[in-house]
CSV table of C-alpha atoms in Angstrom, one decimal:
chain,number,residue,atom,x,y,z
A,1,MET,CA,258.6,174.3,153.1
A,2,ALA,CA,260.6,172.1,155.4
A,3,ASP,CA,260.2,168.5,155.4
A,4,PRO,CA,258.5,167.0,158.6
A,5,SER,CA,261.0,165.7,160.7
A,6,SER,CA,258.9,162.6,162.5
A,7,PRO,CA,260.3,159.3,162.2
A,8,THR,CA,258.5,157.3,159.5
A,9,PRO,CA,255.7,154.6,160.5
A,10,SER,CA,253.6,152.2,158.6
A,11,GLY,CA,250.9,154.1,157.4
A,12,PRO,CA,249.4,156.4,155.4
A,13,ALA,CA,251.7,159.4,154.8
A,14,ALA,CA,251.2,162.6,153.1
A,15,ASP,CA,252.6,166.2,153.1
A,16,GLU,CA,249.6,168.0,151.8
A,17,GLN,CA,250.1,171.8,150.7
A,18,ARG,CA,246.8,173.9,150.5
A,19,THR,CA,246.4,175.4,147.0
A,20,GLY,CA,247.4,179.2,147.1
A,21,TYR,CA,248.9,179.1,150.2
A,22,GLY,CA,251.5,177.4,152.3
A,23,GLY,CA,251.6,175.3,155.4
A,24,ARG,CA,251.0,171.5,156.6
A,25,LEU,CA,249.8,169.6,159.3
A,26,THR,CA,252.2,166.7,160.3
A,27,LEU,CA,250.4,163.2,159.5
A,28,TRP,CA,251.8,160.0,159.9
A,29,GLY,CA,249.3,157.4,158.8
A,30,VAL,CA,248.2,153.8,159.4
A,31,ALA,CA,248.6,151.9,156.0
A,32,ALA,CA,250.7,148.6,155.2
A,33,VAL,CA,253.3,150.6,153.2
A,34,PHE,CA,255.9,152.8,154.7
A,35,LEU,CA,255.2,156.7,153.4
A,36,ALA,CA,256.4,160.1,154.9
A,37,VAL,CA,253.3,162.3,155.0
A,38,SER,CA,251.7,165.4,156.5
A,39,VAL,CA,248.5,166.9,155.8
A,40,PHE,CA,247.7,170.5,155.2
A,41,GLY,CA,248.6,173.3,158.0
A,42,GLY,CA,249.3,176.7,158.3
A,43,HIS,CA,247.5,179.0,156.2
A,44,HIS,CA,247.8,183.1,156.0
A,45,GLN,CA,246.1,185.8,154.9
A,46,PRO,CA,246.6,187.7,151.5
A,47,ASP,CA,248.3,190.2,153.7
A,48,GLY,CA,250.6,187.7,155.0
A,49,LYS,CA,248.9,187.5,158.4
A,50,PRO,CA,247.4,184.2,159.9
A,51,GLU,CA,243.7,183.8,160.7
A,52,ALA,CA,243.1,183.6,164.0
A,53,HIS,CA,243.1,180.3,165.9
A,54,ARG,CA,243.1,178.6,169.3
A,55,ALA,CA,246.0,176.9,171.3
A,56,ALA,CA,245.2,173.6,171.6
A,57,GLY,CA,244.6,171.8,175.1
A,58,THR,CA,246.3,169.0,176.4
A,59,GLY,CA,244.9,165.8,178.1
A,60,ALA,CA,245.7,162.3,179.4
A,61,PRO,CA,246.6,159.6,177.1
A,62,PRO,CA,244.1,157.8,175.8
A,63,ALA,CA,242.2,155.8,178.4
A,64,THR,CA,241.7,151.8,178.1
A,65,ASP,CA,238.4,150.5,177.5
A,66,SER,CA,236.4,146.9,177.7
A,67,ARG,CA,234.9,147.4,174.1
A,68,GLN,CA,236.6,144.4,172.3
A,69,ALA,CA,237.5,144.0,168.5
A,70,ASP,CA,234.3,142.0,168.0
A,71,ASP,CA,232.4,145.0,169.0
A,72,ALA,CA,233.3,147.0,165.8
A,73,LEU,CA,231.3,147.9,163.0
A,74,PRO,CA,231.5,146.6,159.5
A,75,ARG,CA,233.6,148.8,157.3
A,76,SER,CA,231.5,151.8,155.5
A,77,ALA,CA,232.3,155.1,154.7
A,78,PRO,CA,231.7,157.9,156.5
A,79,THR,CA,229.2,160.5,155.4
A,80,ARG,CA,228.9,163.2,158.2
A,81,LEU,CA,230.8,164.3,161.3
A,82,ARG,CA,228.8,165.7,164.1
A,83,ILE,CA,230.6,167.6,167.2
A,84,PRO,CA,227.9,169.1,169.1
A,85,LYS,CA,230.0,170.8,171.5
A,86,ILE,CA,231.8,172.8,169.0
A,87,SER,CA,229.0,173.0,166.4
A,88,VAL,CA,230.3,170.9,163.7
A,89,ASP,CA,228.1,169.5,161.3
A,90,ALA,CA,230.3,168.6,158.3
A,91,PRO,CA,230.2,166.4,155.3
A,92,PHE,CA,233.0,164.1,154.4
A,93,THR,CA,235.4,163.8,151.3
A,94,SER,CA,237.7,160.9,150.9
A,95,LEU,CA,241.5,161.7,151.0
A,96,GLU,CA,243.8,159.6,148.8
A,97,LEU,CA,247.5,159.4,148.0
A,98,GLY,CA,248.3,161.1,144.9
A,99,ASP,CA,251.0,160.2,142.0
A,100,SER,CA,253.9,161.5,144.4
A,101,GLY,CA,252.9,159.7,147.5
A,102,GLN,CA,251.3,162.7,149.1
A,103,LEU,CA,247.6,162.6,150.5
A,104,GLN,CA,245.5,165.1,148.6
A,105,PRO,CA,243.7,167.6,150.9
A,106,PRO,CA,240.1,168.6,150.9
A,107,PRO,CA,239.2,171.5,148.8
A,108,ALA,CA,240.5,174.6,150.4
A,109,ALA,CA,237.7,176.9,149.6
A,110,ASP,CA,235.1,174.9,151.3
A,111,THR,CA,235.6,176.0,155.2
A,112,ASN,CA,233.0,173.3,156.4
A,113,LEU,CA,234.4,170.2,155.0
A,114,VAL,CA,236.3,167.2,156.8
A,115,GLY,CA,238.5,164.6,155.0
A,116,TRP,CA,239.2,160.9,155.5
A,117,TYR,CA,242.1,158.8,154.7
A,118,ALA,CA,240.1,156.5,152.8
A,119,ASP,CA,242.8,153.5,152.4
A,120,GLY,CA,242.8,153.6,156.3
A,121,ALA,CA,240.2,152.2,158.9
A,122,ALA,CA,236.7,153.7,158.4
A,123,PRO,CA,235.3,155.1,161.5
A,124,GLY,CA,233.9,152.4,163.7
A,125,GLU,CA,235.9,149.6,161.9
A,126,ARG,CA,238.4,148.3,163.9
A,127,GLY,CA,241.6,150.3,163.4
A,128,THR,CA,242.5,153.8,164.0
A,129,ALA,CA,240.6,155.9,161.5
A,130,ILE,CA,242.1,159.2,160.3
A,131,ILE,CA,240.1,162.6,160.3
A,132,ALA,CA,241.6,166.0,159.2
A,133,GLY,CA,240.3,169.2,159.0
A,134,HIS,CA,241.5,173.2,158.2
A,135,VAL,CA,241.7,175.2,161.2
A,136,ASP,CA,241.2,178.1,159.1
A,137,THR,CA,241.2,179.6,155.2
A,138,VAL,CA,242.7,182.7,153.7
A,139,THR,CA,239.3,184.3,154.5
A,140,SER,CA,237.8,182.9,157.6
A,141,PRO,CA,238.2,180.1,160.5
A,142,ALA,CA,237.3,176.6,159.0
A,143,VAL,CA,235.8,173.3,160.4
A,144,PHE,CA,238.3,172.7,163.0
A,145,ALA,CA,238.7,176.3,164.5
A,146,HIS,CA,237.4,175.3,167.7
A,147,LEU,CA,238.6,171.5,168.2
A,148,ASP,CA,240.8,172.4,170.7
A,149,GLU,CA,237.8,173.0,173.0
A,150,LEU,CA,237.3,169.3,173.1
A,151,GLU,CA,238.0,167.6,176.2
A,152,ALA,CA,238.0,164.0,177.7
A,153,GLY,CA,234.6,162.6,178.1
A,154,ASP,CA,233.2,164.8,175.2
A,155,ARG,CA,231.2,163.0,172.4
A,156,PHE,CA,231.0,163.2,168.5
A,157,SER,CA,229.2,161.0,166.0
A,158,VAL,CA,230.1,160.0,162.5
A,159,ARG,CA,227.0,158.9,160.3
A,160,ARG,CA,227.9,156.3,157.6
A,161,ALA,CA,227.0,155.2,154.3
A,162,ASP,CA,225.3,152.1,155.7
A,163,GLY,CA,222.8,154.1,157.8
A,164,ARG,CA,224.8,153.4,160.9
A,165,THR,CA,226.0,156.1,163.5
A,166,ALA,CA,229.3,155.3,165.1
A,167,ASP,CA,229.3,157.3,168.3
A,168,PHE,CA,232.8,158.1,170.1
A,169,VAL,CA,234.0,159.5,173.1
A,170,VAL,CA,237.0,161.7,173.5
A,171,ASP,CA,239.9,160.2,175.3
A,172,SER,CA,242.2,163.4,175.2
A,173,ALA,CA,243.1,166.2,173.1
A,174,GLU,CA,246.8,167.2,172.5
A,175,THR,CA,249.1,169.4,171.0
A,176,PHE,CA,252.3,168.2,169.7
A,177,ALA,CA,255.4,170.2,167.9
A,178,LYS,CA,255.8,169.4,164.6
A,179,ASP,CA,259.6,168.8,164.7
A,180,ASP,CA,258.9,166.2,167.8
A,181,PHE,CA,255.6,164.5,166.5
A,182,PRO,CA,255.0,160.9,168.1
A,183,SER,CA,253.8,159.5,165.0
A,184,GLU,CA,253.9,155.7,166.6
A,185,ARG,CA,251.7,156.8,169.4
A,186,VAL,CA,249.2,158.8,167.0
A,187,TYR,CA,248.7,156.6,164.2
A,188,ALA,CA,249.8,153.1,165.6
A,189,ASP,CA,247.0,150.6,164.4
A,190,ALA,CA,244.5,149.9,167.4
A,191,SER,CA,242.6,146.5,168.4
A,192,ARG,CA,239.7,148.7,169.0
A,193,PRO,CA,237.8,150.9,166.7
A,194,GLU,CA,239.5,154.5,167.4
A,195,VAL,CA,239.5,158.0,165.8
A,196,ARG,CA,241.9,161.0,165.4
A,197,LEU,CA,240.8,164.1,164.7
A,198,ILE,CA,243.6,166.2,163.4
A,199,THR,CA,244.2,170.0,162.6
A,200,CYS,CA,246.8,172.9,163.1
A,201,ALA,CA,247.7,174.6,166.5
A,202,GLY,CA,250.2,176.6,167.9
A,203,ASP,CA,251.6,179.9,166.7
A,204,TYR,CA,252.1,181.1,163.2
A,205,ASP,CA,255.7,181.0,161.7
A,206,ARG,CA,255.8,183.7,159.5
A,207,THR,CA,259.2,182.5,157.9
A,208,VAL,CA,257.9,179.1,157.0
A,209,ARG,CA,254.3,180.4,156.6
A,210,ASP,CA,253.3,177.4,158.8
A,211,TYR,CA,251.9,176.7,162.5
A,212,THR,CA,254.4,175.2,164.8
A,213,ASP,CA,252.2,172.5,166.2
A,214,ASN,CA,249.3,169.8,165.5
A,215,LEU,CA,246.4,169.4,167.8
A,216,VAL,CA,245.2,165.7,167.8
A,217,VAL,CA,241.8,164.5,169.6
A,218,PHE,CA,242.0,160.6,170.5
A,219,ALA,CA,238.7,159.0,170.9
A,220,HIS,CA,237.3,155.5,170.7
A,221,LEU,CA,234.0,154.2,170.1
A,222,VAL,CA,231.3,153.6,172.5
């Protein structure tokens, strides 16, 4: 698998590869150390053909908002992601860096599971929280199969371990080529609570057994 070519930012980084099949989702994180990373991506069926997937939409750059850092929620782990528009109601698993410096992916066999980079900001906390999910598996579409349907103004929520619910509004949904990924824009730390929902998109390249693009949904706390 080819290494990601995006510049290395400060942040969680990982080159995740799903057990039993190849591919990656370019993911540049936001931690205090510099690590090159990408998180799970393209997948293939047993016959080598990718599962059906949707091309991601594009949108305007994230909008500014009057919410200040003081409006942020205290740190608390996320427990459930709900996106009514695309019928997502999924539990979280924590994503951590392994011994190799790579971000460990959610279990590939669970199609209704999202991962949160636990060493980064928590959803609702000041900063940029990273939530990633598979677009498909070797057998079926997965939790973020319809993530490309989200548009500016759509809302989703994250239930947290402290009993609070963090509500977010989508600023934009955009696709980026993996070989030209704007890591600083996507993963730079934020002065307000923000979230990035990330999955794979674009065409499936059978040569490298990977999707060509990433879909990133930009959102902020409301």
